[in-house]
Coordinates of N, CA and C in Angstrom, one line a residue:
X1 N -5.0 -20.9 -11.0 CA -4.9 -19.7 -11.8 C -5.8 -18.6 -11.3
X2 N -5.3 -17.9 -11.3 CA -6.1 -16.0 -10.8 C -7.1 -16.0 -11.9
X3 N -8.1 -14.9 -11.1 CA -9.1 -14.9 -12.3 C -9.3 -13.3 -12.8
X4 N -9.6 -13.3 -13.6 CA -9.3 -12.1 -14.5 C -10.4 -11.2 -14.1
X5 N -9.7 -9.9 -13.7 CA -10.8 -8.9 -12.8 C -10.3 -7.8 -13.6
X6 N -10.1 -8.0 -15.1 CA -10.4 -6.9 -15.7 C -9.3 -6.2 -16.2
X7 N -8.8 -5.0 -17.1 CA -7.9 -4.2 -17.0 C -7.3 -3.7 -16.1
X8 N -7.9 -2.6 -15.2 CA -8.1 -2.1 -14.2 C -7.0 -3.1 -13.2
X9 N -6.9 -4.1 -13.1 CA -6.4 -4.5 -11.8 C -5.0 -5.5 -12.6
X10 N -3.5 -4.7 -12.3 CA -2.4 -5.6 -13.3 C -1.9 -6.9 -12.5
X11 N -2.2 -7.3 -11.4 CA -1.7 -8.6 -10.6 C -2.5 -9.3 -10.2
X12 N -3.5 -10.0 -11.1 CA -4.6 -10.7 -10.4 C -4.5 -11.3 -8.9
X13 N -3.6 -12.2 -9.7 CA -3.0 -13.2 -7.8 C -2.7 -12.6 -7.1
X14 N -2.1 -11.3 -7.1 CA -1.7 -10.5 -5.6 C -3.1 -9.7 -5.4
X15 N -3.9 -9.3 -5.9 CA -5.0 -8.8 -5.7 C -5.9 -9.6 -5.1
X16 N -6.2 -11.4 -5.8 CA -6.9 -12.2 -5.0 C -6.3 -12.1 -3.2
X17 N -4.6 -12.7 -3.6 CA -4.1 -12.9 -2.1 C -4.2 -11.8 -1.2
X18 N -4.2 -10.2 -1.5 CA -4.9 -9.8 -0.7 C -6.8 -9.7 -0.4
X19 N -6.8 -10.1 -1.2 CA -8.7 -9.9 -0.7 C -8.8 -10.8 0.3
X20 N -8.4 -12.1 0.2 CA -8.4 -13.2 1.3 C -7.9 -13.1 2.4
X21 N -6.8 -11.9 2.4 CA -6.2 -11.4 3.8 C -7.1 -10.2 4.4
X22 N -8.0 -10.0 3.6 CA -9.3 -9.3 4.5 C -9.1 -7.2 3.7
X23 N -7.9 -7.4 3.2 CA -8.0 -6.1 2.5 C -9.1 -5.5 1.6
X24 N -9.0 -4.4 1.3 CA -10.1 -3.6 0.9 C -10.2 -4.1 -0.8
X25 N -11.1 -3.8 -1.6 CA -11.2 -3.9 -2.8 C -9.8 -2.5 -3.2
X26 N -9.9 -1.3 -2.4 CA -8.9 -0.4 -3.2 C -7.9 -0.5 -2.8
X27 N -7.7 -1.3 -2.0 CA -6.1 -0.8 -1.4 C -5.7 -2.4 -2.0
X28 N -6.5 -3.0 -2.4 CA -5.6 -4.4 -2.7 C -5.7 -4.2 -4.3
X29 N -6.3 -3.3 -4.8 CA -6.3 -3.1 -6.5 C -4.9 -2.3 -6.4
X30 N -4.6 -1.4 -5.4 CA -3.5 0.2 -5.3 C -2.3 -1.1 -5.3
X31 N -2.0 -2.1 -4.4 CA -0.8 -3.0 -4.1 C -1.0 -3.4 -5.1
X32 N -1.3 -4.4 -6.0 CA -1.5 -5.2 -6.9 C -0.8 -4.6 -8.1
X33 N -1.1 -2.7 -8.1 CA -0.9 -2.4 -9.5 C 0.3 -1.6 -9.4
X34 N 0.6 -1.2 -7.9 CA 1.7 -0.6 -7.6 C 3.2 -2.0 -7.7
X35 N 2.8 -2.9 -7.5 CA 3.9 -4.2 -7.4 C 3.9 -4.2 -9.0
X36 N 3.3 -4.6 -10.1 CA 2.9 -5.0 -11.0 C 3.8 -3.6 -12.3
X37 N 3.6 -2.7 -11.3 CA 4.4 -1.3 -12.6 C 6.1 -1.4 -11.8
X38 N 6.1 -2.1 -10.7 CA 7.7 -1.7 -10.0 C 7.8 -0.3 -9.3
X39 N 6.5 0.3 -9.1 CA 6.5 1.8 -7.6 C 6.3 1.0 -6.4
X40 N 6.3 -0.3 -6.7 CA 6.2 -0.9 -4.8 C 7.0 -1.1 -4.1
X41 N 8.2 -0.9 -5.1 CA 9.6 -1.3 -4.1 C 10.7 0.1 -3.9
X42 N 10.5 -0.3 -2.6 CA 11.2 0.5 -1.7 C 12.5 0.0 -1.4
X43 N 13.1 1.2 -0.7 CA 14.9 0.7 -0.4 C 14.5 -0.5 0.8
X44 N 13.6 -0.3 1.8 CA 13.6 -1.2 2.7 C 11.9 -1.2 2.9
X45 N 11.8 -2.9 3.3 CA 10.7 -3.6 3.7 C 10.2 -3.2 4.7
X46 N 10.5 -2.9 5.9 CA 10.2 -2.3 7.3 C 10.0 -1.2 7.1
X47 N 8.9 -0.8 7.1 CA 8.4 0.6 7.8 C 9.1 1.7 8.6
X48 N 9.7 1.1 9.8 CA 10.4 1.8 10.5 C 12.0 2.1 10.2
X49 N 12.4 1.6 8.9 CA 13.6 2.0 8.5 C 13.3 2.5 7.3
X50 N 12.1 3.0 6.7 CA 12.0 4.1 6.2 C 12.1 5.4 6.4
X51 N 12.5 6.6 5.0 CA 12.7 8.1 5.8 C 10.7 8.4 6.0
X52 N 11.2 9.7 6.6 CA 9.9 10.3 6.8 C 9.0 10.4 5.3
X53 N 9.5 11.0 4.3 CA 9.3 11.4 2.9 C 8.8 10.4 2.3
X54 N 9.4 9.1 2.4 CA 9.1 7.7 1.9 C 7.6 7.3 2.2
X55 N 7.6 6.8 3.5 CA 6.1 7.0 4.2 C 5.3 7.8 3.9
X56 N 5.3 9.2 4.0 CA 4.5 10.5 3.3 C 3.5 10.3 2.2
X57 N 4.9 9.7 1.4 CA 4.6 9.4 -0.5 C 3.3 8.4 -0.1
X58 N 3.9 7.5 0.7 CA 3.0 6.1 0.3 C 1.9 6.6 1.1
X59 N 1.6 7.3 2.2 CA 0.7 7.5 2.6 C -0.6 8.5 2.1
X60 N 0.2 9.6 1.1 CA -0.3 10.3 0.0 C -0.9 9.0 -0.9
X61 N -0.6 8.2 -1.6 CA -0.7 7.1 -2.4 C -2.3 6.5 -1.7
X62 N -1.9 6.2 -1.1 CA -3.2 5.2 -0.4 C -4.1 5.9 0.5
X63 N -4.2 7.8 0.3 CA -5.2 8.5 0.4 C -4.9 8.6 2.3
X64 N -4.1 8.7 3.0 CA -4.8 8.7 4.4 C -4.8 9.9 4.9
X65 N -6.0 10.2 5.5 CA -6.0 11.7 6.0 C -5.3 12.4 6.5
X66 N -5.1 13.6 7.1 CA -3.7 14.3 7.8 C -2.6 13.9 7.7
X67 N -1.9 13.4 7.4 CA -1.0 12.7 6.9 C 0.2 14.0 6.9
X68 N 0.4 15.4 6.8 CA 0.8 16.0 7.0 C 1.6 16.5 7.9
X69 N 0.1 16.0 8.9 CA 0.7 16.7 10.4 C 1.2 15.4 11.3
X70 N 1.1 14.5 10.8 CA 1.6 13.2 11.4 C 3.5 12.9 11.4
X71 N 4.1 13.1 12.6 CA 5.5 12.2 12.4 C 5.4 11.2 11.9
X72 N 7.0 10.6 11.9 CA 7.2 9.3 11.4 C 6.6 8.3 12.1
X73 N 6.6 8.0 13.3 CA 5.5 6.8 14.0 C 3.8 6.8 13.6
X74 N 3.6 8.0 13.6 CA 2.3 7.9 13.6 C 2.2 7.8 12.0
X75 N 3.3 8.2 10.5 CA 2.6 7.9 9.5 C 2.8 6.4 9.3
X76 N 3.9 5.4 10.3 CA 4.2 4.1 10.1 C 2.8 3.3 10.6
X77 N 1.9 3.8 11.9 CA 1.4 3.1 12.3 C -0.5 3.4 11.5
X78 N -0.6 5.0 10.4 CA -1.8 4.8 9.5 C -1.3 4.2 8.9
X79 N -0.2 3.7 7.8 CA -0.3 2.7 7.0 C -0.4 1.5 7.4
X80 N 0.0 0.8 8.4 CA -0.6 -0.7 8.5 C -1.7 -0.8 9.2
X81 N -2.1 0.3 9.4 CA -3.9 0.3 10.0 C -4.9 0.6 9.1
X82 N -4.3 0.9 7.7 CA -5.1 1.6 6.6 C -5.9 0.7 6.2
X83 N -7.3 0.7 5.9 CA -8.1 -0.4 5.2 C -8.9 0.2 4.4

């Protein structure tokens, strides 16, 4: 059983299972509560069959810099590099 980290965080066990995967305290509270409300799910799992817009959003979401001026590769490859 997950352990209870409070209001603040709605998916315990996906918040533990990311800590253990080496993720950040905020980016595995941001997945945890984003899966937990249903904004986690996208039309597609892969990254790279996302639109540009899609990426954008989530990259706005999870705070990454310039993000703006970044195409589609470069906003696919700050989000799985984001920590």
């Amino acid at each position: 059983m997950a352990k209870d980290h409070g209001a603040q965080i709605k998916d315990d066990r996906l918040y533990e299972e990311l800590r253990k995967k080496g993720e950040s305290k905020e980016k595995a509270a941001r997945i945890a509560n984003a899966k937990a409300n249903g904004s986690l799910d996208h039309r597609s799992t892969r990254l790279e069959e996302r639109t540009k817009d899609d990426l954008y959003e989530e990259a706005q979401e999870i705070g990454i810099q310039g993000r703006s001026k970044m195409n589609k590769a470069e906003l696919v490859d700050a989000i799985r590099n984001h920590k």
